[in-house]
PDB file of C-alpha atoms in Angstrom:
ATOM      1  CA  MET A 798     160.710 256.191  49.942  1.00  0.00           C
ATOM      2  CA  SER A 799     161.988 254.322  46.701  1.00  0.00           C
ATOM      3  CA  PHE A 800     165.045 252.534  45.984  1.00  0.00           C
ATOM      4  CA  GLU A 801     168.408 254.541  45.869  1.00  0.00           C
ATOM      5  CA  ALA A 802     170.705 252.375  43.937  1.00  0.00           C
ATOM      6  CA  GLU A 803     174.036 253.246  42.534  1.00  0.00           C
ATOM      7  CA  ASP A 804     173.967 250.913  39.465  1.00  0.00           C
ATOM      8  CA  PRO A 805     171.280 252.279  37.067  1.00  0.00           C
ATOM      9  CA  GLU A 806     170.125 248.470  36.265  1.00  0.00           C
ATOM     10  CA  GLU A 807     168.998 248.057  39.825  1.00  0.00           C
ATOM     11  CA  THR A 808     166.393 250.812  39.676  1.00  0.00           C
ATOM     12  CA  PHE A 809     164.271 248.542  37.522  1.00  0.00           C
ATOM     13  CA  GLU A 810     161.298 247.900  39.985  1.00  0.00           C
ATOM     14  CA  HIS A 811     158.745 244.832  39.916  1.00  0.00           C
ATOM     15  CA  THR A 812     155.516 245.464  41.400  1.00  0.00           C
ATOM     16  CA  LEU A 813     154.926 242.068  43.033  1.00  0.00           C
ATOM     17  CA  LEU A 814     151.347 242.850  44.622  1.00  0.00           C
ATOM     18  CA  VAL A 815     148.863 245.516  44.957  1.00  0.00           C
ATOM     19  CA  ILE A 816     146.045 245.703  47.319  1.00  0.00           C
ATOM     20  CA  ARG A 817     143.430 248.486  46.977  1.00  0.00           C
ATOM     21  CA  GLU A 818     142.564 249.124  50.611  1.00  0.00           C
ATOM     22  CA  VAL A 819     144.496 248.421  53.788  1.00  0.00           C
ATOM     23  CA  THR A 820     144.255 249.944  57.327  1.00  0.00           C
ATOM     24  CA  VAL A 821     146.856 251.383  59.281  1.00  0.00           C
ATOM     25  CA  PHE A 822     146.781 251.383  63.330  1.00  0.00           C
ATOM     26  CA  LYS A 823     148.685 253.300  65.948  1.00  0.00           C
ATOM     27  CA  ILE A 824     149.854 250.439  68.154  1.00  0.00           C
ATOM     28  CA  PRO A 825     150.701 250.341  71.989  1.00  0.00           C
ATOM     29  CA  PRO A 826     154.092 249.297  72.975  1.00  0.00           C
ATOM     30  CA  ARG A 827     154.611 245.419  73.207  1.00  0.00           C
ATOM     31  CA  THR A 828     153.606 243.864  76.560  1.00  0.00           C
ATOM     32  CA  SER A 829     155.248 240.633  76.427  1.00  0.00           C
ATOM     33  CA  SER A 830     158.248 239.014  74.654  1.00  0.00           C
ATOM     34  CA  HIS A 831     155.989 236.815  72.607  1.00  0.00           C
ATOM     35  CA  GLY A 832     154.614 239.247  70.178  1.00  0.00           C
ATOM     36  CA  TYR A 833     151.686 241.632  69.465  1.00  0.00           C
ATOM     37  CA  LYS A 834     147.805 241.077  69.777  1.00  0.00           C
ATOM     38  CA  CYS A 835     145.268 243.006  67.382  1.00  0.00           C
ATOM     39  CA  GLY A 836     142.596 242.375  69.977  1.00  0.00           C
ATOM     40  CA  GLU A 837     144.382 245.033  71.868  1.00  0.00           C
ATOM     41  CA  TRP A 838     144.073 247.709  69.100  1.00  0.00           C
ATOM     42  CA  LEU A 839     141.239 250.484  69.364  1.00  0.00           C
ATOM     43  CA  GLN A 840     139.184 251.512  66.362  1.00  0.00           C
ATOM     44  CA  SER A 841     139.887 254.787  67.426  1.00  0.00           C
ATOM     45  CA  ASP A 842     143.679 254.126  66.688  1.00  0.00           C
ATOM     46  CA  LYS A 843     143.128 254.211  62.965  1.00  0.00           C
ATOM     47  CA  ILE A 844     145.560 256.601  61.471  1.00  0.00           C
ATOM     48  CA  TRP A 845     145.422 255.956  57.874  1.00  0.00           C
ATOM     49  CA  THR A 846     143.635 254.066  55.119  1.00  0.00           C
ATOM     50  CA  GLY A 847     144.959 253.425  51.460  1.00  0.00           C
ATOM     51  CA  ARG A 848     146.782 251.216  48.938  1.00  0.00           C
ATOM     52  CA  LEU A 849     149.466 248.820  49.681  1.00  0.00           C
ATOM     53  CA  ARG A 850     152.145 247.985  46.956  1.00  0.00           C
ATOM     54  CA  VAL A 851     154.921 245.094  47.185  1.00  0.00           C
ATOM     55  CA  VAL A 852     157.989 246.354  45.140  1.00  0.00           C
ATOM     56  CA  SER A 853     161.115 244.341  44.290  1.00  0.00           C
ATOM     57  CA  CYS A 854     164.346 245.421  42.814  1.00  0.00           C
ATOM     58  CA  HIS A 855     166.999 243.042  42.428  1.00  0.00           C
ATOM     59  CA  ASN A 856     167.844 241.978  46.143  1.00  0.00           C
ATOM     60  CA  LYS A 857     165.664 244.411  47.852  1.00  0.00           C
ATOM     61  CA  CYS A 858     162.067 244.364  48.572  1.00  0.00           C
ATOM     62  CA  GLU A 859     159.739 247.596  49.810  1.00  0.00           C
ATOM     63  CA  ILE A 860     156.276 247.695  51.059  1.00  0.00           C
ATOM     64  CA  ARG A 861     154.591 251.009  50.120  1.00  0.00           C
ATOM     65  CA  LEU A 862     151.636 252.496  51.571  1.00  0.00           C
ATOM     66  CA  GLU A 863     150.360 255.173  49.069  1.00  0.00           C
ATOM     67  CA  ASP A 864     147.469 257.408  48.488  1.00  0.00           C
ATOM     68  CA  PRO A 865     145.078 255.547  46.071  1.00  0.00           C
ATOM     69  CA  ASN A 866     144.124 258.844  44.316  1.00  0.00           C
ATOM     70  CA  SER A 867     147.442 261.019  43.941  1.00  0.00           C
ATOM     71  CA  GLY A 868     149.924 258.209  44.614  1.00  0.00           C
ATOM     72  CA  ASP A 869     151.716 259.937  47.485  1.00  0.00           C
ATOM     73  CA  LEU A 870     153.841 257.886  49.711  1.00  0.00           C
ATOM     74  CA  PHE A 871     152.355 257.516  53.225  1.00  0.00           C
ATOM     75  CA  ALA A 872     155.219 255.349  54.679  1.00  0.00           C
ATOM     76  CA  ALA A 873     157.423 252.496  53.469  1.00  0.00           C
ATOM     77  CA  CYS A 874     158.757 249.396  55.211  1.00  0.00           C
ATOM     78  CA  PHE A 875     162.045 247.973  53.885  1.00  0.00           C
ATOM     79  CA  VAL A 876     162.603 244.415  53.857  1.00  0.00           C
ATOM     80  CA  GLN A 877     166.311 243.467  53.912  1.00  0.00           C
ATOM     81  CA  ASN A 878     167.505 240.215  52.586  1.00  0.00           C
ATOM     82  CA  GLY A 879     167.139 237.608  55.499  1.00  0.00           C
ATOM     83  CA  GLN A 880     165.613 240.031  58.066  1.00  0.00           C
ATOM     84  CA  ARG A 881     161.862 239.445  57.153  1.00  0.00           C
ATOM     85  CA  GLU A 882     160.831 238.743  60.636  1.00  0.00           C
ATOM     86  CA  SER A 883     162.315 242.120  61.923  1.00  0.00           C
ATOM     87  CA  ALA A 884     160.529 244.307  59.343  1.00  0.00           C
ATOM     88  CA  VAL A 885     157.190 242.561  58.981  1.00  0.00           C
ATOM     89  CA  GLU A 886     155.761 240.288  62.150  1.00  0.00           C
ATOM     90  CA  PRO A 887     152.330 238.709  62.248  1.00  0.00           C
ATOM     91  CA  VAL A 888     150.217 238.999  64.990  1.00  0.00           C
ATOM     92  CA  LEU A 889     149.420 236.180  67.604  1.00  0.00           C
ATOM     93  CA  ASP A 890     145.703 236.341  67.479  1.00  0.00           C
ATOM     94  CA  SER A 891     144.688 237.075  63.694  1.00  0.00           C
ATOM     95  CA  SER A 892     146.070 236.217  60.244  1.00  0.00           C
ATOM     96  CA  ARG A 893     144.690 239.314  58.776  1.00  0.00           C
ATOM     97  CA  TYR A 894     147.000 241.461  60.913  1.00  0.00           C
ATOM     98  CA  PHE A 895     150.678 242.312  60.898  1.00  0.00           C
ATOM     99  CA  VAL A 896     153.036 244.923  62.352  1.00  0.00           C
ATOM    100  CA  LEU A 897     155.429 246.640  59.949  1.00  0.00           C
ATOM    101  CA  ARG A 898     158.747 248.676  60.918  1.00  0.00           C
ATOM    102  CA  ILE A 899     158.400 251.715  58.820  1.00  0.00           C
ATOM    103  CA  GLU A 900     161.445 254.114  58.266  1.00  0.00           C
ATOM    104  CA  ASP A 901     161.872 257.573  56.923  1.00  0.00           C
ATOM    105  CA  GLY A 902     165.183 257.141  55.127  1.00  0.00           C
ATOM    106  CA  SER A 903     167.220 258.796  57.719  1.00  0.00           C
ATOM    107  CA  GLY A 904     167.639 256.137  60.324  1.00  0.00           C
ATOM    108  CA  LYS A 905     164.333 256.771  62.352  1.00  0.00           C
ATOM    109  CA  TYR A 906     161.820 254.077  62.486  1.00  0.00           C
ATOM    110  CA  ALA A 907     158.551 253.450  64.163  1.00  0.00           C
ATOM    111  CA  PHE A 908     156.028 250.147  64.498  1.00  0.00           C
ATOM    112  CA  VAL A 909     152.609 250.467  63.017  1.00  0.00           C
ATOM    113  CA  GLY A 910     149.784 247.923  62.629  1.00  0.00           C
ATOM    114  CA  LEU A 911     148.593 246.712  59.287  1.00  0.00           C
ATOM    115  CA  GLY A 912     145.081 245.315  58.628  1.00  0.00           C
ATOM    116  CA  PHE A 913     143.781 243.676  55.584  1.00  0.00           C
ATOM    117  CA  GLY A 914     140.177 243.509  54.954  1.00  0.00           C
ATOM    118  CA  GLU A 915     139.898 240.068  53.603  1.00  0.00           C
ATOM    119  CA  ARG A 916     141.994 236.793  54.629  1.00  0.00           C
ATOM    120  CA  ASN A 917     143.216 236.071  50.812  1.00  0.00           C
ATOM    121  CA  GLU A 918     144.538 239.520  50.872  1.00  0.00           C
ATOM    122  CA  ALA A 919     146.985 238.644  53.708  1.00  0.00           C
ATOM    123  CA  PHE A 920     147.508 235.186  52.091  1.00  0.00           C
ATOM    124  CA  ASP A 921     148.742 237.035  49.062  1.00  0.00           C
ATOM    125  CA  PHE A 922     150.664 239.319  50.885  1.00  0.00           C
ATOM    126  CA  ASN A 923     152.654 236.549  52.499  1.00  0.00           C
ATOM    127  CA  VAL A 924     153.215 234.758  49.131  1.00  0.00           C
ATOM    128  CA  ALA A 925     154.569 237.926  47.682  1.00  0.00           C
ATOM    129  CA  LEU A 926     157.155 238.400  50.256  1.00  0.00           C
ATOM    130  CA  SER A 927     158.003 234.489  50.049  1.00  0.00           C
ATOM    131  CA  ASP A 928     158.464 235.005  46.331  1.00  0.00           C
ATOM    132  CA  HIS A 929     160.858 237.601  46.585  1.00  0.00           C
ATOM    133  CA  GLU A 930     163.050 235.677  49.030  1.00  0.00           C
ATOM    134  CA  LYS A 931     162.968 232.564  46.717  1.00  0.00           C
ATOM    135  CA  TYR A 932     164.104 235.044  43.593  1.00  0.00           C
ATOM    136  CA  VAL A 933     167.144 236.276  45.573  1.00  0.00           C
ATOM    137  CA  LYS A 934     168.176 232.857  46.487  1.00  0.00           C
ATOM    138  CA  ARG A 935     167.849 231.636  43.079  1.00  0.00           C
ATOM    139  CA  GLU A 936     170.090 234.428  41.896  1.00  0.00           C
ATOM    140  CA  ARG A 937     172.799 234.106  44.691  1.00  0.00           C
ATOM    141  CA  GLU A 938     173.020 230.295  43.614  1.00  0.00           C
ATOM    142  CA  GLY A 939     173.159 231.118  39.926  1.00  0.00           C
ATOM    143  CA  GLU A 940     176.084 233.455  40.876  1.00  0.00           C
ATOM    144  CA  LYS A 941     177.867 230.808  42.574  1.00  0.00           C
ATOM    145  CA  GLU A 942     177.520 228.049  39.970  1.00  0.00           C
ATOM    146  CA  GLY A 943     178.189 230.515  37.227  1.00  0.00           C
ATOM    147  CA  GLY A 944     181.734 231.986  36.266  1.00  0.00           C
ATOM    148  CA  ASP A 945     183.904 231.898  33.355  1.00  0.00           C
ATOM    149  CA  GLY A 946     183.108 228.355  32.375  1.00  0.00           C
ATOM    150  CA  VAL A 947     180.431 225.695  32.807  1.00  0.00           C
ATOM    151  CA  ASP A 948     181.133 222.808  35.273  1.00  0.00           C
ATOM    152  CA  GLU A 949     179.928 220.024  32.888  1.00  0.00           C
ATOM    153  CA  SER A 950     180.400 217.302  35.548  1.00  0.00           C
ATOM    154  CA  ARG A 951     177.908 218.878  37.604  1.00  0.00           C
ATOM    155  CA  ILE A 952     175.273 219.440  35.331  1.00  0.00           C
ATOM    156  CA  GLY A 953     175.587 215.938  33.428  1.00  0.00           C
ATOM    157  CA  ILE A 954     177.019 217.002  30.060  1.00  0.00           C
ATOM    158  CA  HIS A 955     179.822 215.031  28.531  1.00  0.00           C
ATOM    159  CA  PRO A 956     181.500 215.670  25.231  1.00  0.00           C
ATOM    160  CA  ALA A 957     180.517 213.647  22.268  1.00  0.00           C
ATOM    161  CA  VAL A 958     182.294 210.148  22.019  1.00  0.00           C
ATOM    162  CA  ASN A 959     183.330 209.097  18.198  1.00  0.00           C
ATOM    163  CA  HIS A 960     182.396 205.557  17.681  1.00  0.00           C
ATOM    164  CA  ARG A 961     183.509 205.168  14.211  1.00  0.00           C
ATOM    165  CA  LEU A 962     185.699 202.300  13.190  1.00  0.00           C
ATOM    166  CA  LYS A 963     189.185 203.221  12.612  1.00  0.00           C
ATOM    167  CA  GLU A 964     191.456 201.946   9.420  1.00  0.00           C
ATOM    168  CA  GLY A 965     192.148 198.287  10.089  1.00  0.00           C
ATOM    169  CA  GLU A 966     189.717 197.737  12.693  1.00  0.00           C
ATOM    170  CA  THR A 967     186.964 195.068  12.269  1.00  0.00           C
ATOM    171  CA  ILE A 968     183.798 193.787  14.177  1.00  0.00           C
ATOM    172  CA  ARG A 969     182.927 190.011  14.737  1.00  0.00           C
ATOM    173  CA  ILE A 970     179.245 188.989  15.135  1.00  0.00           C
ATOM    174  CA  ASN A 971     178.366 185.607  16.469  1.00  0.00           C
ATOM    175  CA  VAL A 972     175.474 184.111  14.953  1.00  0.00           C
ATOM    176  CA  LYS A 973     173.822 180.774  16.591  1.00  0.00           C
ATOM    177  CA  ASN A 974     173.044 177.897  13.937  1.00  0.00           C
ATOM    178  CA  LYS A 975     169.491 177.140  13.126  1.00  0.00           C
ATOM    179  CA  PRO A 976     168.192 173.577  14.238  1.00  0.00           C
ATOM    180  CA  ALA A 977     168.801 170.800  11.814  1.00  0.00           C
ATOM    181  CA  ASN A 978     165.258 169.553  11.688  1.00  0.00           C
ATOM    182  CA  GLY A 979     163.729 172.411  10.514  1.00  0.00           C
ATOM    183  CA  ALA A 980     160.704 172.271  12.681  1.00  0.00           C
ATOM    184  CA  GLY A 981     161.111 175.858  13.812  1.00  0.00           C
ATOM    185  CA  MET A 982     158.721 177.367  16.426  1.00  0.00           C
ATOM    186  CA  LEU A 983     156.765 174.005  16.661  1.00  0.00           C
ATOM    187  CA  SER A 984     160.023 171.986  17.322  1.00  0.00           C
ATOM    188  CA  ALA A 985     160.879 174.445  20.127  1.00  0.00           C
ATOM    189  CA  ALA A 986     157.518 174.200  21.591  1.00  0.00           C
ATOM    190  CA  GLY A 987     157.561 170.504  21.632  1.00  0.00           C
ATOM    191  CA  LEU A 988     154.621 169.787  19.118  1.00  0.00           C
ATOM    192  CA  SER A 989     156.413 168.127  16.278  1.00  0.00           C
ATOM    193  CA  GLY A 990     156.937 164.323  15.864  1.00  0.00           C
ATOM    194  CA  GLY A 991     160.556 164.201  15.030  1.00  0.00           C
ATOM    195  CA  THR A 992     162.918 163.820  18.037  1.00  0.00           C
ATOM    196  CA  THR A 993     165.972 163.146  16.051  1.00  0.00           C
ATOM    197  CA  GLY A 994     167.567 164.450  13.033  1.00  0.00           C
ATOM    198  CA  THR A 995     166.511 161.464  10.805  1.00  0.00           C
ATOM    199  CA  GLU A 996     162.881 161.518  11.769  1.00  0.00           C
ATOM    200  CA  LYS A 997     160.569 163.406   9.846  1.00  0.00           C
ATOM    201  CA  ALA A 998     158.407 166.171  11.470  1.00  0.00           C
ATOM    202  CA  LYS A 999     154.835 164.823  11.641  1.00  0.00           C
ATOM    203  CA  PRO A1000     152.104 167.546  10.642  1.00  0.00           C
ATOM    204  CA  LEU A1001     150.031 168.870  13.730  1.00  0.00           C
ATOM    205  CA  SER A1002     146.455 167.282  13.677  1.00  0.00           C
ATOM    206  CA  LEU A1003     143.534 168.133  15.687  1.00  0.00           C
ATOM    207  CA  ALA A1004     140.915 165.553  17.082  1.00  0.00           C
ATOM    208  CA  PRO A1005     137.593 165.624  15.000  1.00  0.00           C
ATOM    209  CA  PRO A1006     134.542 167.282  16.591  1.00  0.00           C
ATOM    210  CA  PRO A1007     132.196 164.945  18.590  1.00  0.00           C
ATOM    211  CA  VAL A1008     129.397 163.261  16.869  1.00  0.00           C
ATOM    212  CA  ALA A1009     125.736 164.317  18.065  1.00  0.00           C
ATOM    213  CA  SER A1010     124.727 160.880  19.129  1.00  0.00           C
ATOM    214  CA  THR A1011     123.906 158.967  22.109  1.00  0.00           C
ATOM    215  CA  LYS A1012     125.844 156.042  23.580  1.00  0.00           C
ATOM    216  CA  THR A1013     124.410 152.920  25.084  1.00  0.00           C
ATOM    217  CA  ARG A1014     126.496 150.614  26.634  1.00  0.00           C
ATOM    218  CA  THR A1015     126.429 146.789  26.775  1.00  0.00           C
ATOM    219  CA  ALA A1016     128.333 144.103  28.176  1.00  0.00           C
ATOM    220  CA  GLY A1017     131.892 144.266  26.432  1.00  0.00           C
ATOM    221  CA  THR A1018     130.556 146.195  23.409  1.00  0.00           C
ATOM    222  CA  GLU A1019     129.299 149.688  22.879  1.00  0.00           C
ATOM    223  CA  ASN A1020     126.661 150.657  20.270  1.00  0.00           C
ATOM    224  CA  PHE A1021     125.905 154.199  19.191  1.00  0.00           C
ATOM    225  CA  LYS A1022     122.412 155.361  18.265  1.00  0.00           C
ATOM    226  CA  PRO A1023     121.707 158.490  16.120  1.00  0.00           C
ATOM    227  CA  LEU A1024     120.452 161.313  18.012  1.00  0.00           C
ATOM    228  CA  SER A1025     116.860 161.842  17.378  1.00  0.00           C
ATOM    229  CA  LEU A1026     114.274 164.681  18.470  1.00  0.00           C
ATOM    230  CA  ALA A1027     110.624 164.101  19.170  1.00  0.00           C
ATOM    231  CA  PRO A1028     108.130 165.503  16.575  1.00  0.00           C
ATOM    232  CA  PRO A1029     106.202 168.377  17.255  1.00  0.00           C
ATOM    233  CA  PRO A1030     102.644 167.885  18.237  1.00  0.00           C
ATOM    234  CA  SER A1031      99.900 167.446  15.565  1.00  0.00           C
ATOM    235  CA  ALA A1032      97.715 170.245  14.878  1.00  0.00           C
ATOM    236  CA  SER A1033      94.703 167.642  15.043  1.00  0.00           C
ATOM    237  CA  GLY A1034      95.334 167.355  18.896  1.00  0.00           C
ATOM    238  CA  LYS A1035      92.899 168.754  21.329  1.00  0.00           C
ATOM    239  CA  ILE A1036      92.966 172.362  21.518  1.00  0.00           C
ATOM    240  CA  ARG A1037      92.294 173.772  25.076  1.00  0.00           C
ATOM    241  CA  SER A1038      89.690 176.052  25.285  1.00  0.00           C
ATOM    242  CA  PRO A1039      90.082 179.743  26.074  1.00  0.00           C
ATOM    243  CA  LEU A1040      89.332 181.093  29.406  1.00  0.00           C
ATOM    244  CA  PRO A1041      85.744 181.970  29.975  1.00  0.00           C
ATOM    245  CA  PRO A1042      84.567 185.604  29.487  1.00  0.00           C
ATOM    246  CA  PRO A1043      84.128 187.529  32.416  1.00  0.00           C
ATOM    247  CA  PRO A1044      80.463 187.439  33.989  1.00  0.00           C
ATOM    248  CA  ASN A1045      79.450 191.051  32.772  1.00  0.00           C
ATOM    249  CA  ASP A1046      80.397 190.509  29.283  1.00  0.00           C
ATOM    250  CA  PRO A1047      77.486 190.806  26.836  1.00  0.00           C
ATOM    251  CA  ALA A1048      78.754 188.082  24.847  1.00  0.00           C
ATOM    252  CA  ALA A1049      78.806 185.662  28.099  1.00  0.00           C
ATOM    253  CA  VAL A1050      75.028 186.838  28.601  1.00  0.00           C
ATOM    254  CA  ARG A1051      74.158 186.011  24.954  1.00  0.00           C
ATOM    255  CA  MET A1052      76.054 182.425  25.311  1.00  0.00           C
ATOM    256  CA  THR A1053      74.146 181.927  28.557  1.00  0.00           C
ATOM    257  CA  SER A1054      70.740 182.748  27.418  1.00  0.00           C
ATOM    258  CA  THR A1055      71.273 180.720  24.165  1.00  0.00           C
ATOM    259  CA  SER A1056      72.079 177.583  26.259  1.00  0.00           C
ATOM    260  CA  GLN A1057      69.209 177.825  28.505  1.00  0.00           C
ATOM    261  CA  ASN A1058      66.559 178.106  25.551  1.00  0.00           C
ATOM    262  CA  ALA A1059      68.043 174.910  24.090  1.00  0.00           C
ATOM    263  CA  ALA A1060      67.867 173.207  27.541  1.00  0.00           C
ATOM    264  CA  VAL A1061      63.965 174.312  27.782  1.00  0.00           C
ATOM    265  CA  LYS A1062      63.291 173.124  24.131  1.00  0.00           C
ATOM    266  CA  GLY A1063      64.780 169.835  24.814  1.00  0.00           C
ATOM    267  CA  HIS A1064      62.714 169.489  27.820  1.00  0.00           C
ATOM    268  CA  ASN A1065      59.687 170.531  26.020  1.00  0.00           C
ATOM    269  CA  ASP A1066      60.601 168.035  23.261  1.00  0.00           C
ATOM    270  CA  THR A1067      60.829 165.217  25.711  1.00  0.00           C
ATOM    271  CA  GLN A1068      57.323 165.828  27.527  1.00  0.00           C
ATOM    272  CA  GLU A1069      55.562 165.973  24.239  1.00  0.00           C
ATOM    273  CA  ALA A1070      57.002 162.512  23.275  1.00  0.00           C
ATOM    274  CA  ILE A1071      56.186 160.999  26.550  1.00  0.00           C
ATOM    275  CA  LEU A1072      52.337 162.299  26.211  1.00  0.00           C
ATOM    276  CA  THR A1073      52.073 161.039  22.659  1.00  0.00           C
ATOM    277  CA  LEU A1074      53.443 157.486  23.703  1.00  0.00           C
ATOM    278  CA  HIS A1075      50.558 157.507  26.425  1.00  0.00           C
TER     279      HIS A1075
END
């Protein structure tokens, strides 16, 4: 079914949502007043699979179930303004299934089950219906607030005010006198030496940096000695010998053998000297 509007401008349709594949079920009668449960539906109760489109036209909304190849209409669900709960009802045990109230345009209607393959598709379906309701609400509020004129007091628009001076009008400006001492900011901060108008302002002076010296106190007097640094150590001082080489170092072996030969030679010279004396 399509919209049948008397005003040609209302026949302009907006497609809010398209879902490529949905499933329609033949559902049993409602067993309680709380609502429907998709757990009671059987897989053998599938009666149709195809495309779903949500179409908006002015203040009306229609859910169309169409053949994806030919575009033929299988069924339509009309959502009247403010009557969404009676046309589209979510089930109690799933977020992907709904119950639609489909009509044939002649006053006859029936209830069928509608199932989405993905949860995000069911979420988009709810969002599309909510967007249509918000659109209709904004349109009605705009019509109420509109009319022949615009209420300037409501939207905060006021006519421009002319602040130009008229002929004969004057403006009086009060200017404070400057201080007589002329010290300016230093005087205001209390850094100048003058306290009255007759005293001259003394220049701001800073204390000299401390002298690098040591101070020794005596009884009643203080003597200052210049600060002196100790001289660096002379190069003639003894230099500590480096660490001995490791035992397996060839240089260490040569040094040991040389010292041993020198010791033996010295011992032999001593023995020869003793024999010569005797």
